[in-house]
Tab-separated table of C-alpha atoms and ligand atoms in Angstrom:
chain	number	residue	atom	x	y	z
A	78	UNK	CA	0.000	0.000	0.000
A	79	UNK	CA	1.255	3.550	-0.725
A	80	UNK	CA	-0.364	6.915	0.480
A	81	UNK	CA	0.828	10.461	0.848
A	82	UNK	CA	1.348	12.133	4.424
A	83	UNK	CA	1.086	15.788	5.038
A	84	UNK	CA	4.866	16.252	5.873
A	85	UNK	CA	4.418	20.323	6.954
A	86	UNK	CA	1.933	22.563	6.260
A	87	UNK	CA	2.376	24.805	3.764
A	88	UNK	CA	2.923	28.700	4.005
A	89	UNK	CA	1.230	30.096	0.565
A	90	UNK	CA	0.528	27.673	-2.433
A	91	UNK	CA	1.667	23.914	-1.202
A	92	UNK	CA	4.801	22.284	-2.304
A	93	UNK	CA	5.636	18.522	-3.296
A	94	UNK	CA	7.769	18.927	0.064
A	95	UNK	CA	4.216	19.445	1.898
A	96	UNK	CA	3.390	15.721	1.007
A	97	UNK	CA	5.290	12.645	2.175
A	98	UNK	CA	4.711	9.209	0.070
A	99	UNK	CA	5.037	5.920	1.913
A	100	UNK	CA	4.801	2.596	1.907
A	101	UNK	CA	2.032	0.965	4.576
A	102	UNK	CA	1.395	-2.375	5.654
A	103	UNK	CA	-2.086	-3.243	4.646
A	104	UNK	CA	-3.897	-4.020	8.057
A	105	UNK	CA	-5.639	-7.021	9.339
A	106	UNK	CA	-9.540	-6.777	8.464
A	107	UNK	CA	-12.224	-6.444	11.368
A	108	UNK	CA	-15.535	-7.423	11.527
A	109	UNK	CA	-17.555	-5.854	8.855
A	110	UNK	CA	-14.144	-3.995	7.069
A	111	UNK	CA	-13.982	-4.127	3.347
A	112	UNK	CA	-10.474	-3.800	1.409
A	113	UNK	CA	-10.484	-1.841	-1.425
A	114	UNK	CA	-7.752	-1.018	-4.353
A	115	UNK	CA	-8.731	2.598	-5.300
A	116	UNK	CA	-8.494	3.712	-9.489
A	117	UNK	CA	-9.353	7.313	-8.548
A	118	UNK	CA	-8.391	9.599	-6.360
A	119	UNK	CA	-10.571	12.916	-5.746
A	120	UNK	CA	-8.728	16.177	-5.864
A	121	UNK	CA	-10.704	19.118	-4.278
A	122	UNK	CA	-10.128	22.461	-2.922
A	123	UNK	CA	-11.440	22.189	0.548
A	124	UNK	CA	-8.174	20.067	0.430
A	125	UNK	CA	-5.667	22.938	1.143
A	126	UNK	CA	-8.463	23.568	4.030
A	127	UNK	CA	-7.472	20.657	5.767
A	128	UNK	CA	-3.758	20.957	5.040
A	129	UNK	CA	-3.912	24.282	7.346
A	130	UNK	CA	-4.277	24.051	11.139
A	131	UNK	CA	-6.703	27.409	11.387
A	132	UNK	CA	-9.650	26.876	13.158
A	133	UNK	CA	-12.171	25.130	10.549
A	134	UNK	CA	-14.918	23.600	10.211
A	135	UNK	CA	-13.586	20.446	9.650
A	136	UNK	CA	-10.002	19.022	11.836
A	137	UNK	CA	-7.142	19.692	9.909
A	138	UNK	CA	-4.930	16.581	9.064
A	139	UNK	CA	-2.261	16.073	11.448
A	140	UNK	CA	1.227	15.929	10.630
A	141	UNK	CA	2.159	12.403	9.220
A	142	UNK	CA	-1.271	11.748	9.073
A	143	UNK	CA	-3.033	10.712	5.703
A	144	UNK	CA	-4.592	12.917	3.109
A	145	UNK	CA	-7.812	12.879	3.410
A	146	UNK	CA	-10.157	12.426	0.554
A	147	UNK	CA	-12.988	10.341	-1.502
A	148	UNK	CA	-11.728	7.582	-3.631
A	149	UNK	CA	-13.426	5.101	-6.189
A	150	UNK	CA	-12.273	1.586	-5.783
A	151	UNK	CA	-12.921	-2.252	-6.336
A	152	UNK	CA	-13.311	-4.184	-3.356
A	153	UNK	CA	-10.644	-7.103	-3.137
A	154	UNK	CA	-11.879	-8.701	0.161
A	155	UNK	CA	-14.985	-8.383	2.505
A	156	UNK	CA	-16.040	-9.283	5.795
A	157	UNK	CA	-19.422	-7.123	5.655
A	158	UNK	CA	-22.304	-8.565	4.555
A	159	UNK	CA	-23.159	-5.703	2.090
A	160	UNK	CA	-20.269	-5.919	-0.180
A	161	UNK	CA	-18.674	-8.728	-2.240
A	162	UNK	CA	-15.336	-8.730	-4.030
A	163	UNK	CA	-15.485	-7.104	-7.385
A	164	UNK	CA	-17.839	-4.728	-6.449
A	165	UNK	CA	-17.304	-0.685	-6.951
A	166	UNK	CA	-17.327	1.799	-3.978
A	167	UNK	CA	-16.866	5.051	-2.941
A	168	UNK	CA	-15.019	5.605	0.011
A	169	UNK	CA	-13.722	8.551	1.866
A	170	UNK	CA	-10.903	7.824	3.496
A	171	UNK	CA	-7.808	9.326	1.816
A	172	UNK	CA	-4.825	9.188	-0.448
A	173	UNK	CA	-3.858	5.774	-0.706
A	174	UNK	CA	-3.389	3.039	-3.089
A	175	UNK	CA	-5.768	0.572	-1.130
A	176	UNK	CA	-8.023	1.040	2.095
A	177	UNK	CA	-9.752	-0.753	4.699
A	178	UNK	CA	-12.733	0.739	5.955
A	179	UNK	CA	-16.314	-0.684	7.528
A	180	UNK	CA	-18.373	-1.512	4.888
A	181	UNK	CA	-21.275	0.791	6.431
A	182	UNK	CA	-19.386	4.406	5.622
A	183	UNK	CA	-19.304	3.042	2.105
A	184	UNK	CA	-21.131	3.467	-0.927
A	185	UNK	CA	-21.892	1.214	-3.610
A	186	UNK	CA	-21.631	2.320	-7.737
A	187	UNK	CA	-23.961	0.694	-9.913
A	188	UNK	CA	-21.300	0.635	-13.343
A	189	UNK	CA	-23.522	0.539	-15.717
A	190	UNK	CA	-24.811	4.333	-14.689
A	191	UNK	CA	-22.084	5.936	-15.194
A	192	UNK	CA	-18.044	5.740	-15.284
A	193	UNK	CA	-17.501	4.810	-11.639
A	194	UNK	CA	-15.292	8.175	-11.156
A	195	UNK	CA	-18.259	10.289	-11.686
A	196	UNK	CA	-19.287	9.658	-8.365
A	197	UNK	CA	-16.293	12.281	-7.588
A	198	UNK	CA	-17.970	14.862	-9.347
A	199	UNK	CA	-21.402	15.349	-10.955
A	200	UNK	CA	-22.930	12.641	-9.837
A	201	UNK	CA	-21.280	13.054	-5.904
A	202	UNK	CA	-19.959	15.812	-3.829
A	203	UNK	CA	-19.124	18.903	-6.067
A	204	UNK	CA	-22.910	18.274	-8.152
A	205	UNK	CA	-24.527	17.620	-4.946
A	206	UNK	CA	-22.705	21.199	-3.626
A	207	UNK	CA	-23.871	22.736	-7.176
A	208	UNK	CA	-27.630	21.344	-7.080
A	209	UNK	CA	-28.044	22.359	-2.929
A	210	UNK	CA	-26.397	25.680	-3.335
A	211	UNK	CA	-27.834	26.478	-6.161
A	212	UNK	CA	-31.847	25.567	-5.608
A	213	UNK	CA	-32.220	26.160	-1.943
A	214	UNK	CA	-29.775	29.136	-1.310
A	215	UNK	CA	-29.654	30.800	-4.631
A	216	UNK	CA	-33.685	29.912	-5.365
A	217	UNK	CA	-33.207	30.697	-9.433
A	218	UNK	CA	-35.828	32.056	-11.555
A	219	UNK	CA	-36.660	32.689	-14.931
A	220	UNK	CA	-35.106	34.973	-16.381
A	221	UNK	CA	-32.639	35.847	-13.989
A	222	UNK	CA	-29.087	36.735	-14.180
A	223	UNK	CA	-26.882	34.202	-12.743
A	224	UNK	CA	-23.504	34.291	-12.234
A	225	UNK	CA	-20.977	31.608	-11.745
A	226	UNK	CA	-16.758	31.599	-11.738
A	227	UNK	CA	-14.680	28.516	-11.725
A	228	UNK	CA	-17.491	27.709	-14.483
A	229	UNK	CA	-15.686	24.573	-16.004
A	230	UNK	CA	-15.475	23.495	-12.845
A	231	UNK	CA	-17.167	20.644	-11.352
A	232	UNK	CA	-19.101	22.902	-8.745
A	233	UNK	CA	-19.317	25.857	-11.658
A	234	UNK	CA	-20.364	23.664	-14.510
A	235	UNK	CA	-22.836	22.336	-12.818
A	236	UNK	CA	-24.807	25.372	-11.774
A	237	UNK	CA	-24.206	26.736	-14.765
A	238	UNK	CA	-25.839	23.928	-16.664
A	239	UNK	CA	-28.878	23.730	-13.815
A	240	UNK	CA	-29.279	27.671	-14.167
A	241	UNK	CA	-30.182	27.496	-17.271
A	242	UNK	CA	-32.210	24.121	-17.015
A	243	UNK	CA	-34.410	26.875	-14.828
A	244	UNK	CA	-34.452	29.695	-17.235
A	245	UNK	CA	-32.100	31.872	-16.094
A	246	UNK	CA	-29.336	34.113	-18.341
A	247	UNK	CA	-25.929	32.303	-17.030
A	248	UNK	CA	-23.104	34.780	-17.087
A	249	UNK	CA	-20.548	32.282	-16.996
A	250	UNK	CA	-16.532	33.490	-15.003
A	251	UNK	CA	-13.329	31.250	-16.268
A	252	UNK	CA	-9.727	31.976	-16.537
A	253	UNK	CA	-8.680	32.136	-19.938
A	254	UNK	CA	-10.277	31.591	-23.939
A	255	UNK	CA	-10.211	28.178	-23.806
A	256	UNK	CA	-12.204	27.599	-20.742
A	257	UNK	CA	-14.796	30.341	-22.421
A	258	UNK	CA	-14.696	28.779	-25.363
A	259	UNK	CA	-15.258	25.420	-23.825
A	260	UNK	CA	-18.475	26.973	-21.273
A	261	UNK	CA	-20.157	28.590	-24.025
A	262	UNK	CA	-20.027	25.695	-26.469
A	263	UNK	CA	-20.774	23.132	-24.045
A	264	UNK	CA	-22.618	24.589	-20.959
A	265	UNK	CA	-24.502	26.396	-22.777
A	266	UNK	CA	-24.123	29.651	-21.227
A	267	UNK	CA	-25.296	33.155	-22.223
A	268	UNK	CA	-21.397	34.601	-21.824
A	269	UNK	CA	-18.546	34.014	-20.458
A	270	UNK	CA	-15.810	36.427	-19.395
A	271	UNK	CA	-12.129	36.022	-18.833
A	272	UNK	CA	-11.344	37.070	-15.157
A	273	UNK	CA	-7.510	37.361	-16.446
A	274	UNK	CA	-8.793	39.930	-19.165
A	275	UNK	CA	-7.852	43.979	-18.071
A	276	UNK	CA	-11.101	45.143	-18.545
A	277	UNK	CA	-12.720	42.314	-16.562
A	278	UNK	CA	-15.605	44.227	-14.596
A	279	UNK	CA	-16.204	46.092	-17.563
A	280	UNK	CA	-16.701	43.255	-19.584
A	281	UNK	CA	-18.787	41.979	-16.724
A	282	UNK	CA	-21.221	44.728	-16.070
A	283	UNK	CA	-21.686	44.635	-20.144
A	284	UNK	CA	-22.642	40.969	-19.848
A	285	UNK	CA	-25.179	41.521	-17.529
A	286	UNK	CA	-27.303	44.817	-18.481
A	287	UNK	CA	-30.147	43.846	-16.034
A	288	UNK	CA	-28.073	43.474	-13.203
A	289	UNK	CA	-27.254	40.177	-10.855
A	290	UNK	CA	-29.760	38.152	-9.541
A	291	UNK	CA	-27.844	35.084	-8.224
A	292	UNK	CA	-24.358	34.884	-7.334
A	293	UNK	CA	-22.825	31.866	-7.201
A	294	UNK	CA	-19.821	32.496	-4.877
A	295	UNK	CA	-16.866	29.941	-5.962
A	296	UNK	CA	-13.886	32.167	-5.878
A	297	UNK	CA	-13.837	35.639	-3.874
A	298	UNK	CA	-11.080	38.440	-4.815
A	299	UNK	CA	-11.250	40.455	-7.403
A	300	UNK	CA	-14.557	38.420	-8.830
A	301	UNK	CA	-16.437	39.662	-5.959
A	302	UNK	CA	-15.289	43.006	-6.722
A	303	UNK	CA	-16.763	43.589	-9.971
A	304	UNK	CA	-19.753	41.401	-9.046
A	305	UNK	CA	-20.668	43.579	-6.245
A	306	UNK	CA	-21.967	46.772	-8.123
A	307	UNK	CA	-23.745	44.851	-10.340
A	308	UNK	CA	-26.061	43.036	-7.428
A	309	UNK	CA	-29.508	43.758	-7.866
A	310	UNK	CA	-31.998	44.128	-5.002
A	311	UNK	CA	-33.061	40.882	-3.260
A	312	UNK	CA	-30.054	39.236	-4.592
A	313	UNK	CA	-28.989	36.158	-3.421
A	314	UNK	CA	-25.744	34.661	-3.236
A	315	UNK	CA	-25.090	31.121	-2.135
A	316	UNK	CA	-21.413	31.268	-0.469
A	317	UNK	CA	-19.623	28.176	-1.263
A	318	UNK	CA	-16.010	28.778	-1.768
A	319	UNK	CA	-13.104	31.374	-1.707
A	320	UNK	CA	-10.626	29.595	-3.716
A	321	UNK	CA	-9.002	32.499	-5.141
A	322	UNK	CA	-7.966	33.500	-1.168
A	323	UNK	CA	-6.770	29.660	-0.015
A	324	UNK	CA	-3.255	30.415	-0.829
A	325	UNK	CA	-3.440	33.748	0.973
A	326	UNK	CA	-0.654	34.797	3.367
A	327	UNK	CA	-1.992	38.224	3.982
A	328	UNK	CA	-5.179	39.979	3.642
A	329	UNK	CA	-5.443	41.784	-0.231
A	330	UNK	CA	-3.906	44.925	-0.380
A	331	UNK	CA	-6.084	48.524	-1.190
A	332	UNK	CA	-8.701	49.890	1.181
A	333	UNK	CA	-11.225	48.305	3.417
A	334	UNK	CA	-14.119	47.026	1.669
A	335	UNK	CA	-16.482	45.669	4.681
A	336	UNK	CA	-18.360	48.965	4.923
A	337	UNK	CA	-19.427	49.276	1.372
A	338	UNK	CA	-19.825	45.143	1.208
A	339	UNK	CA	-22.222	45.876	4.392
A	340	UNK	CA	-23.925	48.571	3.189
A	341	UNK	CA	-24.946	46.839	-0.088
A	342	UNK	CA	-26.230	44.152	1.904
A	343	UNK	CA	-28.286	46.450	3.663
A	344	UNK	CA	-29.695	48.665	0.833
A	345	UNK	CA	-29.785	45.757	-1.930
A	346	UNK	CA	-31.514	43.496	0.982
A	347	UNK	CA	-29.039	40.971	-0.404
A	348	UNK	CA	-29.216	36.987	1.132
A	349	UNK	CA	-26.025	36.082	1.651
A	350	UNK	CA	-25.470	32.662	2.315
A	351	UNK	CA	-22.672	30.108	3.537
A	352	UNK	CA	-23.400	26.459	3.341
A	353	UNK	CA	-20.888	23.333	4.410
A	354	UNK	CA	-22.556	20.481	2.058
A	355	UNK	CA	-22.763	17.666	3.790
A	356	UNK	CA	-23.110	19.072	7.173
A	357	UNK	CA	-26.141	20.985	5.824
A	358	UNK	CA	-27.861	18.889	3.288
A	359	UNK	CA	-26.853	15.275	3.954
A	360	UNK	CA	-30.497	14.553	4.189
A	361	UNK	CA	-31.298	15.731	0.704
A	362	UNK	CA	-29.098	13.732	-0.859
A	363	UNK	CA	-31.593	11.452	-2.363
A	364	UNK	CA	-33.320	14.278	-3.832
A	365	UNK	CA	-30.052	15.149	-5.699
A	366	UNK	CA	-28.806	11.350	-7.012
A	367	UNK	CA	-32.749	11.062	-8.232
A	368	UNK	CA	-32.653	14.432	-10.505
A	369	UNK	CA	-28.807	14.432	-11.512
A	370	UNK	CA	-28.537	10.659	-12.623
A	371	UNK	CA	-31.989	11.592	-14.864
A	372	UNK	CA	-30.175	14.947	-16.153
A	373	UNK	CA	-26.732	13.219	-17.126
A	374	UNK	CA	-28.212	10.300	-18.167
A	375	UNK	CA	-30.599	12.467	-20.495
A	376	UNK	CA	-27.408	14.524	-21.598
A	377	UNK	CA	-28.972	17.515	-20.165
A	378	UNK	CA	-25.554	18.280	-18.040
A	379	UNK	CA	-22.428	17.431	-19.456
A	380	UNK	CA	-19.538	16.619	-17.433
A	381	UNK	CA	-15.676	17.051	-18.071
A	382	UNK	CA	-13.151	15.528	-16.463
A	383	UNK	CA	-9.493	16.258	-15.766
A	384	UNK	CA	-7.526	12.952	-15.592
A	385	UNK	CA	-3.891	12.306	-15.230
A	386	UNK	CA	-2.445	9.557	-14.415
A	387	UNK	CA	-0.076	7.801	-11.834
A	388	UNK	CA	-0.681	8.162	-7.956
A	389	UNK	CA	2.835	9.777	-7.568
A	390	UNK	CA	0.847	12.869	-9.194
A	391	UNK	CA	-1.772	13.330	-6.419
A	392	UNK	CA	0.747	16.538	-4.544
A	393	UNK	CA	1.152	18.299	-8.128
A	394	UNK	CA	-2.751	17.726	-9.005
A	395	UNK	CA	-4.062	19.593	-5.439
A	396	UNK	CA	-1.077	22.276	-6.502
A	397	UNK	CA	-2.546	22.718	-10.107
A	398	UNK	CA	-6.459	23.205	-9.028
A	399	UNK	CA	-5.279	26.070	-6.545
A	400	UNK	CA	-3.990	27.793	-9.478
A	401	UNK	CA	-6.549	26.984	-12.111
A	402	UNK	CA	-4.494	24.966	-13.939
A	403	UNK	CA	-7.027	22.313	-14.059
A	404	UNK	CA	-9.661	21.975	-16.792
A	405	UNK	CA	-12.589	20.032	-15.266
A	406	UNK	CA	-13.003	18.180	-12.528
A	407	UNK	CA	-9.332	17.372	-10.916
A	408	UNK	CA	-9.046	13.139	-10.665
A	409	UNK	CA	-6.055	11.219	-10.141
A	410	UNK	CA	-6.008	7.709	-12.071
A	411	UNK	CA	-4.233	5.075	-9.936
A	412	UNK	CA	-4.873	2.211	-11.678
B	154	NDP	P1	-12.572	23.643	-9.480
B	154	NDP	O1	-12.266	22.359	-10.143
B	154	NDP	O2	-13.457	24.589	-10.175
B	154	NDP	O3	-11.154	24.289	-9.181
B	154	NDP	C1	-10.974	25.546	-8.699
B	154	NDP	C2	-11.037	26.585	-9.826
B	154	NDP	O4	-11.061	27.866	-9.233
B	154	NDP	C3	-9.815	26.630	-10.725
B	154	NDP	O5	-9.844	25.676	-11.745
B	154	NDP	C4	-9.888	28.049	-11.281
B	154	NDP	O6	-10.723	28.074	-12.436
B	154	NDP	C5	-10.600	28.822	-10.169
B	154	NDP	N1	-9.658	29.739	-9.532
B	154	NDP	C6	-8.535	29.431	-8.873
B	154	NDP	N2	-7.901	30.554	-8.475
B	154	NDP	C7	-8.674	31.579	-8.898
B	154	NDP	C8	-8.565	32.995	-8.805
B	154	NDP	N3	-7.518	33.565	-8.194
B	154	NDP	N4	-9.553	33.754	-9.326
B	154	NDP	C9	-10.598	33.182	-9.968
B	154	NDP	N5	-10.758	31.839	-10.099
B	154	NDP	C10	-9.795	31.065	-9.573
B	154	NDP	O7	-13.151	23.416	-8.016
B	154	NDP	P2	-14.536	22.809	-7.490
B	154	NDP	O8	-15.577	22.904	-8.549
B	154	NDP	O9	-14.264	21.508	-6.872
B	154	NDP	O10	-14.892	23.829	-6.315
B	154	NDP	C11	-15.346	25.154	-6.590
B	154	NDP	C12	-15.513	25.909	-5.283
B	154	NDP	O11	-16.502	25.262	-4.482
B	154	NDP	C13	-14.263	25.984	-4.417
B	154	NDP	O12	-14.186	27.256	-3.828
B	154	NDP	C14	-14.512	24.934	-3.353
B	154	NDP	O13	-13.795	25.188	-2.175
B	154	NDP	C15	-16.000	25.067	-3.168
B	154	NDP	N6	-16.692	23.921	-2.585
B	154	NDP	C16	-17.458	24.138	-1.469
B	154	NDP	C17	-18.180	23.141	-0.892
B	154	NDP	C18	-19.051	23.437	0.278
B	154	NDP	O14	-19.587	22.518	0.897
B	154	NDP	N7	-19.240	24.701	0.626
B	154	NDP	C19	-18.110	21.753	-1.411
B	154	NDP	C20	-17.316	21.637	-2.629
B	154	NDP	C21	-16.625	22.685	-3.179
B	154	NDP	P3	-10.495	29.184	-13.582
B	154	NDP	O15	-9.212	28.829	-14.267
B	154	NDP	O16	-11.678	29.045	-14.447
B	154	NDP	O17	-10.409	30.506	-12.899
């Protein structure tokens, strides 16, 4: 068994020297464990989170512990009653080449449904986080404007592709042409704007002449910035994720923003909303794996995936989504 360590935690944007690989006895199976070998490993932001020991809302990883994260595997042996070998799980344990786990924290992939690995993405966590931010924070209606960033994204995609299932104009955020390119061909949004481009707000506020009515909130910085002027009144904004800040050593320089973010909250009556997605939702999962298996399976929502392969590439993969250099949803191939 290999699996990556945190070795230190990092001061800015990780290093490979953050991350330890080692080799692990596999360990004895209990009562109801299940050993898996793992093909996929998950690669998500909250991931840096963890790496961190700030007060959270989840415990940070200690050093020399494992990385945690979700996996897809096949299950080699069983001692629960559930599971047999051959069979395809998800399990979230972390970043290792097999695991043993109790066969109740696991799920079970039907492989016929989908690739198995899509239970990494659209069709698990980051959808679920799209569909539940989206619907019950962001409450979408016709003909609204919705914005989005990180919008080839799993999480961004996906609301992207659901905002306009309900009608609204998607103004779609990416960095760079090809990521436009790819959102406006394939997620069928209304625009989408460069956030690297100079004239970024400006190109904003021209893609969306009636205003904001939804902001998705993936990113923070300088998105936020031009977003804000453009909020209309009764706004809502689902909060999910400040990944443009995780690498952040310092707060961003120029003046203090709070007052004027405050007082458009107050005068735009904005809903602004923060939302952990399992912690909040867990019980509406059902709800979610009902409508987005019918959706993908309709090829109403596509899905893209960013592969590469070779477990040794798990450090460099967390690295490259920090800094956008992934282009769909981040998944290391182990086997
Ligand atoms: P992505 O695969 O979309 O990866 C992150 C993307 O963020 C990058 O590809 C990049 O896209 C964009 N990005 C990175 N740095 C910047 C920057 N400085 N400015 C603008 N964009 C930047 O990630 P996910 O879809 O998995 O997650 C999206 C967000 O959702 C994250 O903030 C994540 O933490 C959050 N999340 C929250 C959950 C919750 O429960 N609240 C659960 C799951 C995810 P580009 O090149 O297009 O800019």
């Amino acid at each position: 068994n290999q699996r990556f360590v945190l070795a230190s935690r990092p001061v800015g944007a990780p290093t490979a020297e953050n991350f330890r690989l080692e080799e692990a006895a596999i360990p004895a199976l209990g009562n109801q464990d299940v050993l898996i070998e793992n093909h996929h490993l998950s690669i998500d932001p909250y991931m840096r989170g963890r790496m961190s020991d700030a007060k959270s809302y989840a415990e940070p990883v200690a050093i020399d512990g494992l990385m945690v994260g979700a996996t897809v595997g096949k299950v080699l042996e069983s001692n629960h009653a559930d599971y047999q070998a051959g069979d395809w799980v998800l399990a979230y344990k972390g970043w290792e080449t097999h695991s043993v786990v109790d066969g109740d924290t696991l799920l079970k992939l039907n492989p016929d449904l989908a690739p198995v690995s899509y239970a990494l993405g659209i069709l698990g966590m980051p959808g679920f986080t799209a569909y539940m931010g989206l619907l019950d924070i962001g409450q979408p209606k016709e003909g609204d404007t919705l914005v989005v960033a990180a919008a080839t994204g799993p999480v961004g995609a996906t609301v992207a592709q659901i905002g306009k299932l309900k009608g609204c104009r998607v103004v779609a955020i990416a960095g760079g042409e090809d990521k436009c390119q790819y959102a406006r061909e394939h997620l069928s949004v209304d625009a989408c704007i460069d956030h690297k481009a100079d004239n970024f707000a400006e190109q904003l506020a021209d893609a969306c002449p009636q205003g904001i009515d939804v902001y998705f909130e993936n990113v923070g910085g300088k998105v936020f910035d031009a977003v804000m002027p453009l909020l209309n009144t009764g706004a809502r904004i689902p909060v999910c994720g400040l990944v443009s800040q995780y690498n952040n050593t310092a707060l961003p320089e120029g003046p203090d923003r709070l007052s004027q973010l405050m007082g458009t909250i107050l005068v735009k009556r904005l809903t602004v909303k923060g939302f952990i997605i399992f912690d909040d939702y867990a019980h509406r999962y059902p709800e979610f794996a009902h409508d987005m298996a019918k959706w993908v399976g309709e090829g109403q929502i596509h899905y893209r995936e960013h592969a590469v392969d070779g477990f040794e590439q798990a450090p460099q993969a967390l690295i490259d989504v920090l800094e956008g250099r992934n282009f769909g949803k981040m998944v290391v191939n182990i086997k």
